CSV table of C-alpha atoms and ligand atoms in Angstrom, one decimal:
chain,number,residue,atom,x,y,z
A,880,MET,CA,2.6,19.3,24.7
A,881,SER,CA,4.8,16.4,23.5
A,882,SER,CA,8.3,17.7,22.8
A,883,ILE,CA,8.4,16.5,19.1
A,884,ALA,CA,7.0,18.4,16.1
A,885,ALA,CA,7.6,17.0,12.6
A,886,VAL,CA,8.1,18.8,9.1
A,887,VAL,CA,7.6,16.7,6.2
A,888,LEU,CA,9.1,18.3,3.0
A,889,ALA,CA,6.9,17.6,-0.2
A,890,ALA,CA,6.9,20.8,-2.3
A,891,GLY,CA,9.3,19.4,-4.8
A,892,ALA,CA,7.8,19.0,-8.4
A,893,GLY,CA,9.3,15.4,-8.6
A,894,THR,CA,9.7,15.8,-12.5
A,895,ARG,CA,11.4,12.5,-12.9
A,896,MET,CA,8.3,10.6,-12.0
A,897,LYS,CA,6.9,11.9,-15.4
A,898,SER,CA,3.4,12.0,-13.8
A,899,ALA,CA,0.4,14.2,-13.6
A,900,LYS,CA,0.3,13.0,-9.8
A,901,ALA,CA,2.4,14.6,-7.3
A,902,LYS,CA,5.4,12.3,-6.4
A,903,VAL,CA,4.4,11.8,-2.8
A,904,MET,CA,1.0,10.5,-3.9
A,905,HIS,CA,2.4,7.6,-5.6
A,906,GLU,CA,1.7,4.2,-3.7
A,907,ILE,CA,3.5,1.8,-2.1
A,908,GLY,CA,1.4,-1.4,-0.9
A,909,GLY,CA,-1.5,0.5,-2.0
A,910,ARG,CA,-1.0,3.6,0.1
A,911,PRO,CA,0.5,7.0,-1.0
A,912,MET,CA,4.1,7.0,0.3
A,913,ILE,CA,3.5,10.2,2.0
A,914,LEU,CA,1.1,8.5,4.3
A,915,HIS,CA,3.5,5.9,5.1
A,916,LEU,CA,5.8,8.5,6.2
A,917,LEU,CA,3.1,10.2,8.4
A,918,GLY,CA,2.1,6.5,9.8
A,919,THR,CA,5.9,6.2,11.2
A,920,VAL,CA,5.7,9.9,12.5
A,921,ALA,CA,2.4,9.0,14.2
A,922,GLY,CA,4.3,6.4,16.3
A,923,LEU,CA,6.2,9.3,18.1
A,924,THR,CA,3.1,10.9,19.1
A,925,PRO,CA,4.1,14.4,17.8
A,926,ALA,CA,2.8,17.6,19.1
A,927,LYS,CA,2.5,18.9,15.6
A,928,VAL,CA,3.1,17.7,12.0
A,929,VAL,CA,3.6,20.3,9.3
A,930,VAL,CA,3.7,19.2,5.9
A,931,VAL,CA,5.1,21.7,3.3
A,932,THR,CA,3.6,21.6,-0.1
A,933,ALA,CA,3.7,23.9,-3.3
A,934,PRO,CA,0.4,25.8,-3.9
A,935,ASN,CA,-0.8,23.5,-6.7
A,936,MET,CA,-0.7,20.4,-4.6
A,937,ALA,CA,-4.6,19.9,-3.7
A,938,ALA,CA,-4.6,16.2,-3.6
A,939,VAL,CA,-1.5,15.9,-1.2
A,940,GLN,CA,-3.4,18.6,0.9
A,941,LYS,CA,-6.5,16.6,0.8
A,942,ALA,CA,-4.5,13.4,1.7
A,943,VAL,CA,-2.8,14.9,4.7
A,944,GLU,CA,-5.8,16.6,6.1
A,945,HIS,CA,-4.9,15.7,9.8
A,946,ALA,CA,-1.4,17.5,9.4
A,947,GLU,CA,-1.0,21.2,9.4
A,948,ILE,CA,-0.2,22.4,5.7
A,949,ALA,CA,2.4,24.9,4.9
A,950,ILE,CA,2.7,26.3,1.4
A,951,GLN,CA,6.1,26.9,0.1
A,952,GLN,CA,5.2,29.6,-2.8
A,953,GLU,CA,8.2,29.0,-4.9
A,954,ALA,CA,10.8,26.1,-4.6
A,955,LEU,CA,13.8,27.7,-3.7
A,956,GLY,CA,15.6,25.0,-1.7
A,957,THR,CA,15.1,22.7,1.3
A,958,GLY,CA,16.2,25.5,3.8
A,959,HIS,CA,13.3,27.8,2.2
A,960,ALA,CA,10.9,25.0,2.5
A,961,VAL,CA,11.6,24.6,6.3
A,962,ALA,CA,11.1,28.4,6.4
A,963,ALA,CA,7.6,27.8,5.2
A,964,ALA,CA,6.9,25.8,8.1
A,965,LEU,CA,8.2,28.2,10.7
A,966,GLU,CA,5.2,30.1,11.3
A,967,SER,CA,3.5,26.9,12.4
A,968,LEU,CA,6.3,26.3,14.8
A,969,LYS,CA,6.2,29.4,16.6
A,970,GLY,CA,6.7,29.1,20.3
A,971,PHE,CA,7.9,25.4,19.9
A,972,THR,CA,11.0,24.6,21.8
A,973,GLY,CA,11.3,20.5,21.6
A,974,ASP,CA,12.7,18.6,18.8
A,975,VAL,CA,11.9,19.3,15.4
A,976,LEU,CA,12.1,16.4,12.9
A,977,ILE,CA,12.7,17.2,9.1
A,978,LEU,CA,11.7,14.5,6.9
A,979,TYR,CA,11.3,14.2,3.1
A,980,GLY,CA,8.0,12.9,1.6
A,981,ASP,CA,9.7,11.0,-1.1
A,982,THR,CA,11.9,9.1,1.7
A,983,PRO,CA,9.1,7.0,3.0
A,984,LEU,CA,10.7,3.9,4.5
A,985,ILE,CA,12.5,5.5,7.4
A,986,GLU,CA,11.6,3.5,10.6
A,987,GLU,CA,10.6,5.0,13.8
A,988,GLU,CA,13.4,3.7,16.0
A,989,THR,CA,15.9,5.5,13.7
A,990,LEU,CA,13.9,8.9,14.6
A,991,HIS,CA,14.0,7.8,18.2
A,992,LYS,CA,17.7,7.4,18.4
A,993,MET,CA,18.5,10.8,16.7
A,994,ILE,CA,16.5,12.5,19.3
A,995,GLU,CA,18.0,10.8,21.9
A,996,LYS,CA,21.3,11.6,20.7
A,997,ARG,CA,20.3,15.3,20.3
A,998,ARG,CA,19.2,15.5,24.0
A,999,LYS,CA,22.1,13.7,25.4
A,1000,GLN,CA,25.0,15.7,23.6
A,1001,LYS,CA,25.7,19.3,25.1
A,1002,ASP,CA,24.4,22.3,23.4
A,1003,CYS,CA,23.5,19.9,20.4
A,1004,ALA,CA,21.5,21.9,17.7
A,1005,VAL,CA,21.1,19.4,14.9
A,1006,VAL,CA,21.5,15.6,14.6
A,1007,VAL,CA,21.8,14.5,10.8
A,1008,LEU,CA,20.9,11.2,10.0
A,1009,GLY,CA,23.8,10.0,7.7
A,1010,PHE,CA,24.2,7.2,5.6
A,1011,GLU,CA,27.0,5.1,3.9
A,1012,PRO,CA,25.4,4.0,0.3
A,1013,GLU,CA,27.2,1.7,-1.9
A,1014,ASP,CA,26.9,4.7,-4.5
A,1015,ALA,CA,27.5,8.0,-2.7
A,1016,ALA,CA,26.4,9.5,-6.0
A,1017,GLU,CA,25.4,13.2,-5.8
A,1018,TYR,CA,24.4,13.0,-2.1
A,1019,GLY,CA,25.5,15.7,0.2
A,1020,ARG,CA,28.5,14.6,2.3
A,1021,LEU,CA,29.2,14.6,6.2
A,1022,VAL,CA,32.4,16.4,7.3
A,1023,THR,CA,33.2,15.3,10.8
A,1024,ASP,CA,36.0,16.2,13.2
A,1025,GLY,CA,38.1,13.6,15.0
A,1026,ALA,CA,35.8,13.5,17.8
A,1027,GLY,CA,32.6,12.4,16.3
A,1028,ASN,CA,31.2,16.1,15.9
A,1029,LEU,CA,29.4,17.1,12.7
A,1030,THR,CA,30.9,20.1,11.4
A,1031,ALA,CA,29.4,20.8,8.2
A,1032,ILE,CA,27.4,19.4,5.4
A,1033,VAL,CA,28.6,20.0,1.9
A,1034,GLU,CA,26.5,19.6,-1.3
A,1035,PHE,CA,27.8,17.6,-4.1
A,1036,ALA,CA,27.6,20.3,-6.2
A,1037,ASP,CA,29.7,22.7,-4.2
A,1038,ALA,CA,32.1,19.9,-2.9
A,1039,ASP,CA,35.9,19.6,-3.9
A,1040,ALA,CA,37.3,16.1,-4.7
A,1041,ALA,CA,38.6,15.5,-1.2
A,1042,THR,CA,35.1,16.0,0.1
A,1043,ARG,CA,33.7,14.0,-2.7
A,1044,SER,CA,35.7,11.2,-1.5
A,1045,ILE,CA,33.8,11.1,1.9
A,1046,GLY,CA,31.5,8.0,2.0
A,1047,LEU,CA,29.3,9.4,4.6
A,1048,CYS,CA,26.4,11.2,3.1
A,1049,ASN,CA,23.3,13.0,4.1
A,1050,SER,CA,20.0,11.3,4.0
A,1051,GLY,CA,18.1,14.7,4.5
A,1052,VAL,CA,16.5,13.8,7.7
A,1053,MET,CA,17.3,15.9,10.7
A,1054,ALA,CA,16.3,16.5,14.4
A,1055,ILE,CA,16.8,20.1,15.1
A,1056,SER,CA,16.5,22.2,18.6
A,1057,GLY,CA,13.2,23.9,18.3
A,1058,ALA,CA,14.9,26.5,20.3
A,1059,HIS,CA,17.3,27.2,17.6
A,1060,LEU,CA,15.7,26.4,14.5
A,1061,GLU,CA,14.3,29.8,13.5
A,1062,SER,CA,17.6,31.7,14.0
A,1063,LEU,CA,19.3,29.1,12.0
A,1064,ILE,CA,17.0,29.1,9.3
A,1065,ARG,CA,17.2,33.0,9.1
A,1066,ALA,CA,20.8,32.8,8.8
A,1067,LEU,CA,20.7,30.8,5.4
A,1068,ASP,CA,21.5,32.3,2.2
A,1069,ASN,CA,21.6,31.1,-1.6
A,1070,LYS,CA,25.4,31.9,-2.5
A,1071,ASN,CA,26.2,28.5,-3.6
A,1072,ALA,CA,26.4,26.3,-6.7
A,1073,LYS,CA,22.7,25.8,-7.1
A,1074,GLY,CA,21.8,29.4,-5.9
A,1075,GLU,CA,19.3,27.5,-3.4
A,1076,TYR,CA,18.7,28.1,0.3
A,1077,TYR,CA,20.3,24.9,1.4
A,1078,LEU,CA,18.9,23.3,4.8
A,1079,THR,CA,22.1,21.6,5.0
A,1080,ASP,CA,24.2,25.0,5.6
A,1081,ILE,CA,22.6,25.0,9.2
A,1082,VAL,CA,25.3,22.5,10.4
A,1083,GLY,CA,28.0,25.1,9.5
A,1084,ILE,CA,26.0,27.9,10.9
A,1085,ALA,CA,25.4,26.3,14.5
A,1086,ASN,CA,28.9,25.4,14.7
A,1087,LYS,CA,29.9,29.1,14.2
A,1088,SER,CA,27.5,30.0,16.8
A,1089,GLY,CA,29.2,27.8,19.4
A,1090,LEU,CA,26.4,25.1,19.1
A,1091,THR,CA,27.3,21.5,18.2
A,1092,CYS,CA,25.9,19.1,15.6
A,1093,ALA,CA,25.9,15.3,15.6
A,1094,TYR,CA,25.0,12.4,13.3
A,1095,VAL,CA,23.3,9.0,13.6
A,1096,LYS,CA,23.9,6.4,10.9
A,1097,GLY,CA,20.8,4.8,9.3
A,1098,ALA,CA,20.7,1.6,7.0
A,1099,GLU,CA,20.5,2.4,3.2
A,1100,GLN,CA,17.3,0.5,2.8
A,1101,GLU,CA,15.3,2.6,5.0
A,1102,LEU,CA,16.8,5.9,3.4
A,1103,LEU,CA,15.9,5.1,-0.2
A,1104,GLY,CA,14.8,8.5,-2.2
A,1105,VAL,CA,12.0,7.9,-4.6
A,1106,ASN,CA,12.9,10.2,-7.7
A,1107,ASN,CA,11.7,7.9,-10.4
A,1108,ARG,CA,9.8,4.6,-11.2
A,1109,ALA,CA,12.4,2.5,-10.9
A,1110,GLN,CA,13.1,3.7,-7.4
A,1111,LEU,CA,9.6,3.4,-6.6
A,1112,ALA,CA,9.5,-0.2,-7.4
A,1113,GLU,CA,12.6,-0.6,-5.3
A,1114,ALA,CA,10.7,1.1,-2.4
A,1115,GLU,CA,7.7,-1.3,-3.0
A,1116,ALA,CA,10.2,-4.2,-3.0
A,1117,ILE,CA,11.6,-3.0,0.4
A,1118,ALA,CA,8.3,-2.6,1.9
A,1119,GLN,CA,6.9,-6.0,0.6
A,1120,GLY,CA,10.2,-7.6,2.0
A,1121,ARG,CA,9.2,-6.2,5.5
A,1122,TRP,CA,5.4,-7.4,5.1
A,1123,ARG,CA,6.6,-10.7,4.3
A,1124,ALA,CA,8.9,-11.0,7.1
A,1125,ALA,CA,6.3,-9.6,9.5
A,1126,ALA,CA,3.7,-12.0,8.4
A,1127,MET,CA,6.0,-15.2,9.1
A,1128,ALA,CA,7.2,-13.8,12.2
A,1129,GLU,CA,3.4,-13.7,13.4
A,1130,GLY,CA,2.7,-17.3,12.4
A,1131,ALA,CA,1.7,-17.3,8.8
A,1132,THR,CA,3.6,-19.7,6.2
A,1133,LEU,CA,4.4,-18.3,2.9
A,1134,ILE,CA,5.4,-21.0,0.6
A,1135,ASP,CA,7.0,-18.7,-1.7
A,1136,PRO,CA,7.4,-15.5,0.0
A,1137,GLU,CA,8.8,-13.3,-2.8
A,1138,THR,CA,5.6,-13.9,-5.0
A,1139,VAL,CA,3.3,-12.8,-2.4
A,1140,TRP,CA,2.2,-9.2,-2.5
A,1141,PHE,CA,0.7,-7.4,0.4
A,1142,SER,CA,-1.1,-4.2,1.2
A,1143,HIS,CA,0.0,-1.8,3.9
A,1144,ASP,CA,-2.9,-3.1,6.1
A,1145,THR,CA,-3.3,-7.0,5.5
A,1146,LYS,CA,-4.1,-8.7,8.5
A,1147,LEU,CA,-3.3,-12.4,8.8
A,1148,GLY,CA,-4.2,-15.0,11.8
A,1149,ARG,CA,-2.5,-17.8,12.8
A,1150,ASP,CA,-1.5,-20.8,10.9
A,1151,VAL,CA,-2.5,-19.2,7.7
A,1152,VAL,CA,-1.1,-20.7,4.6
A,1153,ILE,CA,-0.4,-18.6,1.6
A,1154,GLU,CA,0.4,-20.2,-1.6
A,1155,PRO,CA,2.5,-18.7,-4.4
A,1156,GLY,CA,1.4,-15.7,-6.4
A,1157,VAL,CA,-1.3,-14.5,-4.1
A,1158,PHE,CA,-2.1,-10.6,-4.4
A,1159,PHE,CA,-3.7,-8.7,-1.4
A,1160,GLY,CA,-5.3,-5.5,-2.3
A,1161,PRO,CA,-6.3,-3.0,0.4
A,1162,LYS,CA,-8.4,-4.1,3.4
A,1163,VAL,CA,-8.2,-7.7,3.6
A,1164,THR,CA,-8.5,-9.6,7.0
A,1165,VAL,CA,-7.7,-13.4,7.3
A,1166,GLY,CA,-8.6,-15.5,10.3
A,1167,ASP,CA,-6.8,-18.3,11.6
A,1168,ASN,CA,-6.2,-21.4,9.9
A,1169,VAL,CA,-7.1,-20.2,6.3
A,1170,ARG,CA,-5.4,-21.5,3.2
A,1171,ILE,CA,-5.3,-19.2,0.4
A,1172,LYS,CA,-4.1,-21.2,-2.7
A,1173,ALA,CA,-2.2,-20.1,-5.7
A,1174,TYR,CA,-2.9,-17.1,-7.8
A,1175,SER,CA,-5.7,-15.7,-5.9
A,1176,HIS,CA,-6.6,-11.9,-6.0
A,1177,LEU,CA,-8.3,-10.4,-2.7
A,1178,GLU,CA,-9.2,-6.6,-1.7
A,1179,GLY,CA,-11.7,-5.2,0.7
A,1180,THR,CA,-12.7,-8.8,2.2
A,1181,SER,CA,-12.7,-10.8,5.4
A,1182,ILE,CA,-12.2,-14.5,5.6
A,1183,GLY,CA,-13.4,-16.4,8.6
A,1184,GLU,CA,-11.3,-19.2,10.3
A,1185,GLY,CA,-10.6,-22.4,8.5
A,1186,ALA,CA,-11.9,-21.1,4.9
A,1187,GLN,CA,-10.2,-22.3,1.8
A,1188,ILE,CA,-9.9,-19.9,-0.9
A,1189,GLY,CA,-8.6,-20.7,-4.6
A,1190,PRO,CA,-6.7,-21.5,-6.4
A,1191,PHE,CA,-7.5,-18.6,-8.9
A,1192,ALA,CA,-10.1,-17.1,-6.7
A,1193,ARG,CA,-10.9,-13.2,-6.8
A,1194,LEU,CA,-12.4,-11.7,-3.8
A,1195,ARG,CA,-13.6,-8.2,-4.3
A,1196,PRO,CA,-14.7,-5.5,-2.0
A,1197,GLY,CA,-17.5,-6.6,0.5
A,1198,ALA,CA,-16.9,-10.3,0.3
A,1199,GLU,CA,-17.5,-11.5,3.4
A,1200,ILE,CA,-16.3,-15.1,3.9
A,1201,ALA,CA,-17.4,-16.7,7.1
A,1202,ALA,CA,-15.6,-19.6,8.8
A,1203,ASP,CA,-14.9,-22.8,7.1
A,1204,VAL,CA,-16.3,-21.5,3.6
A,1205,LYS,CA,-14.7,-23.0,0.5
A,1206,ILE,CA,-14.3,-20.9,-2.1
A,1207,GLY,CA,-12.8,-22.5,-5.3
A,1208,ASN,CA,-11.1,-21.9,-8.7
A,1209,PHE,CA,-12.4,-19.1,-11.0
A,1210,VAL,CA,-14.9,-18.0,-8.5
A,1211,GLU,CA,-15.4,-14.1,-8.2
A,1212,ILE,CA,-17.4,-12.8,-5.3
A,1213,LYS,CA,-18.3,-9.2,-4.8
A,1214,LYS,CA,-20.1,-7.3,-2.0
A,1215,SER,CA,-21.7,-10.9,-0.6
A,1216,GLN,CA,-22.1,-12.7,2.8
A,1217,ILE,CA,-21.0,-16.3,2.5
A,1218,GLU,CA,-22.1,-17.8,5.6
A,1219,LYS,CA,-20.6,-20.5,7.5
A,1220,GLY,CA,-19.5,-23.8,5.7
A,1221,ALA,CA,-20.9,-22.7,2.5
A,1222,LYS,CA,-19.3,-23.9,-0.8
A,1223,VAL,CA,-18.7,-21.9,-3.9
A,1224,SER,CA,-16.3,-24.5,-5.9
A,1225,HIS,CA,-15.9,-23.9,-9.3
A,1226,LEU,CA,-16.4,-21.1,-12.1
A,1227,SER,CA,-19.1,-18.7,-10.5
A,1228,TYR,CA,-20.1,-15.1,-10.3
A,1229,ILE,CA,-21.7,-14.1,-6.9
A,1230,GLY,CA,-22.4,-10.6,-6.6
A,1231,ASP,CA,-24.6,-8.8,-4.2
A,1232,ALA,CA,-25.9,-12.0,-2.5
A,1233,ARG,CA,-26.3,-13.6,0.6
A,1234,ILE,CA,-25.6,-17.6,0.9
A,1235,GLY,CA,-26.9,-19.2,3.7
A,1236,ALA,CA,-24.7,-21.6,5.8
A,1237,GLU,CA,-23.8,-24.8,4.2
A,1238,ALA,CA,-25.4,-24.2,1.0
A,1239,ASN,CA,-23.7,-25.7,-2.0
A,1240,ILE,CA,-23.4,-23.6,-5.3
A,1241,GLY,CA,-22.9,-25.8,-8.3
A,1242,ALA,CA,-20.0,-25.1,-11.0
A,1243,GLY,CA,-21.1,-22.3,-13.1
A,1244,THR,CA,-23.7,-20.5,-11.1
A,1245,ILE,CA,-24.1,-16.7,-12.0
A,1246,THR,CA,-26.0,-14.4,-9.8
A,1247,CYS,CA,-27.3,-11.9,-12.6
A,1248,ASN,CA,-27.1,-8.7,-10.2
A,1249,TYR,CA,-27.2,-5.9,-12.7
A,1250,ASP,CA,-29.8,-4.8,-15.3
A,1251,GLY,CA,-27.4,-2.4,-17.0
A,1252,TYR,CA,-28.9,0.5,-14.5
A,1253,ASP,CA,-29.2,-1.2,-10.9
A,1254,LYS,CA,-28.0,-3.7,-8.7
A,1255,PHE,CA,-30.2,-6.2,-7.1
A,1256,LEU,CA,-29.9,-8.8,-4.2
A,1257,THR,CA,-29.9,-12.6,-4.4
A,1258,ASP,CA,-30.7,-14.5,-1.1
A,1259,ILE,CA,-30.0,-18.2,-0.8
A,1260,GLY,CA,-31.1,-19.9,2.1
A,1261,ALA,CA,-29.2,-22.1,4.6
A,1262,GLY,CA,-28.6,-25.8,3.0
A,1263,ALA,CA,-29.9,-24.6,-0.5
A,1264,PHE,CA,-28.4,-26.7,-3.3
A,1265,ILE,CA,-27.8,-24.8,-6.5
A,1266,GLY,CA,-27.5,-27.0,-9.5
A,1267,SER,CA,-24.7,-26.4,-11.9
A,1268,ASN,CA,-24.9,-23.7,-14.5
A,1269,THR,CA,-27.8,-21.9,-13.0
A,1270,ALA,CA,-28.5,-18.2,-13.7
A,1271,LEU,CA,-30.3,-16.5,-10.7
A,1272,VAL,CA,-32.0,-13.3,-12.0
A,1273,ALA,CA,-31.9,-10.8,-9.1
A,1274,PRO,CA,-33.8,-9.7,-7.1
A,1275,VAL,CA,-34.4,-13.4,-6.1
A,1276,LYS,CA,-34.8,-15.4,-3.2
A,1277,ILE,CA,-34.1,-19.2,-2.7
A,1278,GLY,CA,-35.5,-20.7,0.5
A,1279,ASP,CA,-33.8,-22.7,3.0
A,1280,GLY,CA,-33.0,-26.3,1.9
A,1281,ALA,CA,-34.3,-25.8,-1.8
A,1282,ILE,CA,-32.9,-27.3,-4.6
A,1283,ILE,CA,-32.5,-25.7,-7.8
A,1284,GLY,CA,-32.2,-28.0,-11.1
A,1285,ALA,CA,-29.1,-27.7,-13.2
A,1286,GLY,CA,-29.3,-25.2,-16.0
A,1287,SER,CA,-32.1,-23.2,-14.8
A,1288,THR,CA,-32.8,-19.6,-15.3
A,1289,ILE,CA,-34.4,-18.8,-12.0
A,1290,SER,CA,-36.4,-15.2,-12.0
A,1291,LYS,CA,-39.1,-16.2,-9.3
A,1292,ASP,CA,-38.5,-16.8,-5.5
A,1293,VAL,CA,-38.2,-20.4,-4.7
A,1294,GLU,CA,-40.1,-21.6,-1.4
A,1295,ALA,CA,-38.0,-23.5,1.3
A,1296,ASP,CA,-37.3,-27.2,0.7
A,1297,ALA,CA,-39.0,-26.9,-2.9
A,1298,LEU,CA,-37.3,-27.9,-6.2
A,1299,GLY,CA,-37.1,-24.8,-8.5
A,1300,ILE,CA,-36.3,-26.0,-12.0
A,1301,GLU,CA,-36.7,-24.1,-15.4
A,1302,ARG,CA,-35.7,-26.4,-18.3
A,1303,ALA,CA,-37.2,-27.2,-21.8
A,1304,ALA,CA,-38.5,-30.8,-22.3
A,1305,GLU,CA,-35.5,-33.1,-23.4
A,1306,GLN,CA,-36.3,-35.0,-26.5
A,1307,GLN,CA,-34.5,-38.1,-27.8
A,1308,LYS,CA,-34.5,-39.3,-31.5
A,1309,PRO,CA,-33.2,-42.7,-31.7
A,1310,GLY,CA,-30.9,-43.6,-34.5
A,1311,TRP,CA,-30.6,-39.8,-35.5
A,1312,ALA,CA,-27.0,-39.5,-35.1
A,1313,LYS,CA,-26.1,-42.7,-36.9
A,1314,ARG,CA,-28.1,-41.2,-40.0
A,1315,PHE,CA,-26.4,-38.0,-39.7
A,1316,ARG,CA,-23.0,-39.4,-39.9
A,1317,ASP,CA,-23.9,-41.6,-42.8
A,1318,PHE,CA,-25.4,-38.6,-44.8
A,1319,LYS,CA,-22.2,-36.6,-44.1
A,1320,LYS,CA,-19.7,-39.4,-45.2
A,1321,LYS,CA,-21.6,-40.0,-48.5
A,1322,GLY,CA,-21.7,-36.4,-49.3
A,1323,THR,CA,-18.0,-36.1,-49.2
A,1324,LYS,CA,-17.3,-39.2,-51.6
B,2333,UD1,C1,19.0,17.0,-0.5
B,2333,UD1,C2,20.1,17.6,0.2
B,2333,UD1,C3,21.2,16.5,0.3
B,2333,UD1,C4,21.1,15.1,0.5
B,2333,UD1,C5,19.8,14.6,-0.3
B,2333,UD1,C6,19.2,13.5,0.1
B,2333,UD1,C7,19.8,19.8,0.5
B,2333,UD1,C8,20.4,21.1,0.1
B,2333,UD1,N1,20.5,18.9,0.1
B,2333,UD1,O1,19.5,17.1,-1.8
B,2333,UD1,O2,22.3,16.8,1.1
B,2333,UD1,O3,22.2,14.0,0.5
B,2333,UD1,O4,18.8,15.5,-0.1
B,2333,UD1,O5,18.2,12.8,-0.6
B,2333,UD1,O6,18.9,19.8,1.4
B,2333,UD1,N2,11.8,20.5,-1.4
B,2333,UD1,C9,11.0,21.1,-1.0
B,2333,UD1,N3,11.2,22.5,-1.5
B,2333,UD1,C10,12.2,22.8,-2.2
B,2333,UD1,C11,13.3,21.8,-2.6
B,2333,UD1,C12,12.9,20.7,-2.0
B,2333,UD1,O7,9.8,21.0,-0.6
B,2333,UD1,O8,12.5,24.3,-2.5
B,2333,UD1,C13,11.8,18.8,-1.0
B,2333,UD1,C14,11.5,18.0,-1.9
B,2333,UD1,O9,10.1,17.8,-2.4
B,2333,UD1,C15,12.2,16.6,-1.5
B,2333,UD1,C16,13.3,17.2,-0.6
B,2333,UD1,O10,12.8,18.5,-0.2
B,2333,UD1,O11,11.2,15.9,-0.7
B,2333,UD1,C17,14.6,17.1,-0.8
B,2333,UD1,O12,14.6,17.8,-2.2
B,2333,UD1,P1,15.7,17.7,-3.2
B,2333,UD1,O13,15.6,18.7,-4.0
B,2333,UD1,O14,15.3,16.2,-3.9
B,2333,UD1,O15,17.1,17.8,-2.6
B,2333,UD1,P2,18.5,16.9,-3.1
B,2333,UD1,O16,19.1,17.6,-4.0
B,2333,UD1,O17,18.3,15.5,-3.5
B,2334,CA,CA1,16.3,14.2,-3.7
């Protein structure tokens, strides 16, 4: 058994989000914040992860299905929430990390530091993650002795003026000795300003029973708690900053980093250039030497080496773009394979299609893939040339090397190397335009 267990508290109502959705299900980089936290926790390969939720949080329980769920029947405080997890931790004597579902940006290294500290210090029952926020506001305060031991945590509501002037605050994150956890939690009471079972009181209790407590300091950025939409946006900005930095560190050029938005799972190759204003939705993979031009929107897509995308391109789920493809401006692609070296350069909708290697799709080509009830496939062969403003009415197949005349509506298969054209005969009426203008001018006099 690994010697780390994690308890994630998520039973709070989150009323300040003004949302029908549980707070921890709000997303950062396209992923519920609690899953960011669980992702970080997974890096510690814990023996057990317990998520404490309220009884009515089915969506949270489903999202965290790989963790154990403990139900806190009534929100009577953070200590009471941890008590709900005790049953799941029976017999566990390693380190128990307490985390908050609404504090999703904490880094793995910080958790390591806390555990290390607890294991090193003699008789250490609890290590608390402290921080010194610019505005200490209503955080609990860490009371220390001269020797760097943590002697108590005092909640803001219960603190006198001298205690409130302490700048070192409680982030809420703790590493607790599994051997002592149950007895510490069982010793809590709710005789305080809020009438809650404060988890923070275990520090005073441990000290009184001859154990020691310590603290580690973390950065304010990683300890941001999300209580409202403004803080959600702050957390998003912090996460985006991390992803941008990581992308550049791995060899991508971001011309204007602040304007590029990533998902938690965006994967970029080397020597990728991303122009300003590009948005990555979930599940995007980009190969080496790809250039994504300004104001493109991508989700659920893979892009092969050397491809060029945009500006103003929209790649939707299932767009598989092979190497050296060119996707130009105002082109939307959904659930389609665009094979090596093909070009869709201007103003097109390509959905439920395959476009063969080196095919050229003219400006304004539309795959008519939907009849209002069902979707149908369009298959375009290698080296085919589709003239501008063509409507391809699916299901339809264009053979290798075929040419389609501009302005055609094609609803029958076209053989390889054939010309497919559908166009009314053109007429010409000599002098007609001049006669028309002369007539109009006379009429207005
Ligand atoms: C808590 C700390 C405070 C610290 C602050 C940091 C206590 C008593 N106080 O205060 O010292 O500075 O966090 O943000 O611990 N929760 C439950 N069940 C409950 C109550 C809370 O699951 O009955 C969960 C919430 O969903 C949330 C977390 O615990 O994820 C913190 O609860 P919250 O009420 O926000 O604590 P604070 O008052 O902010
Ligand atoms: Ca809080």
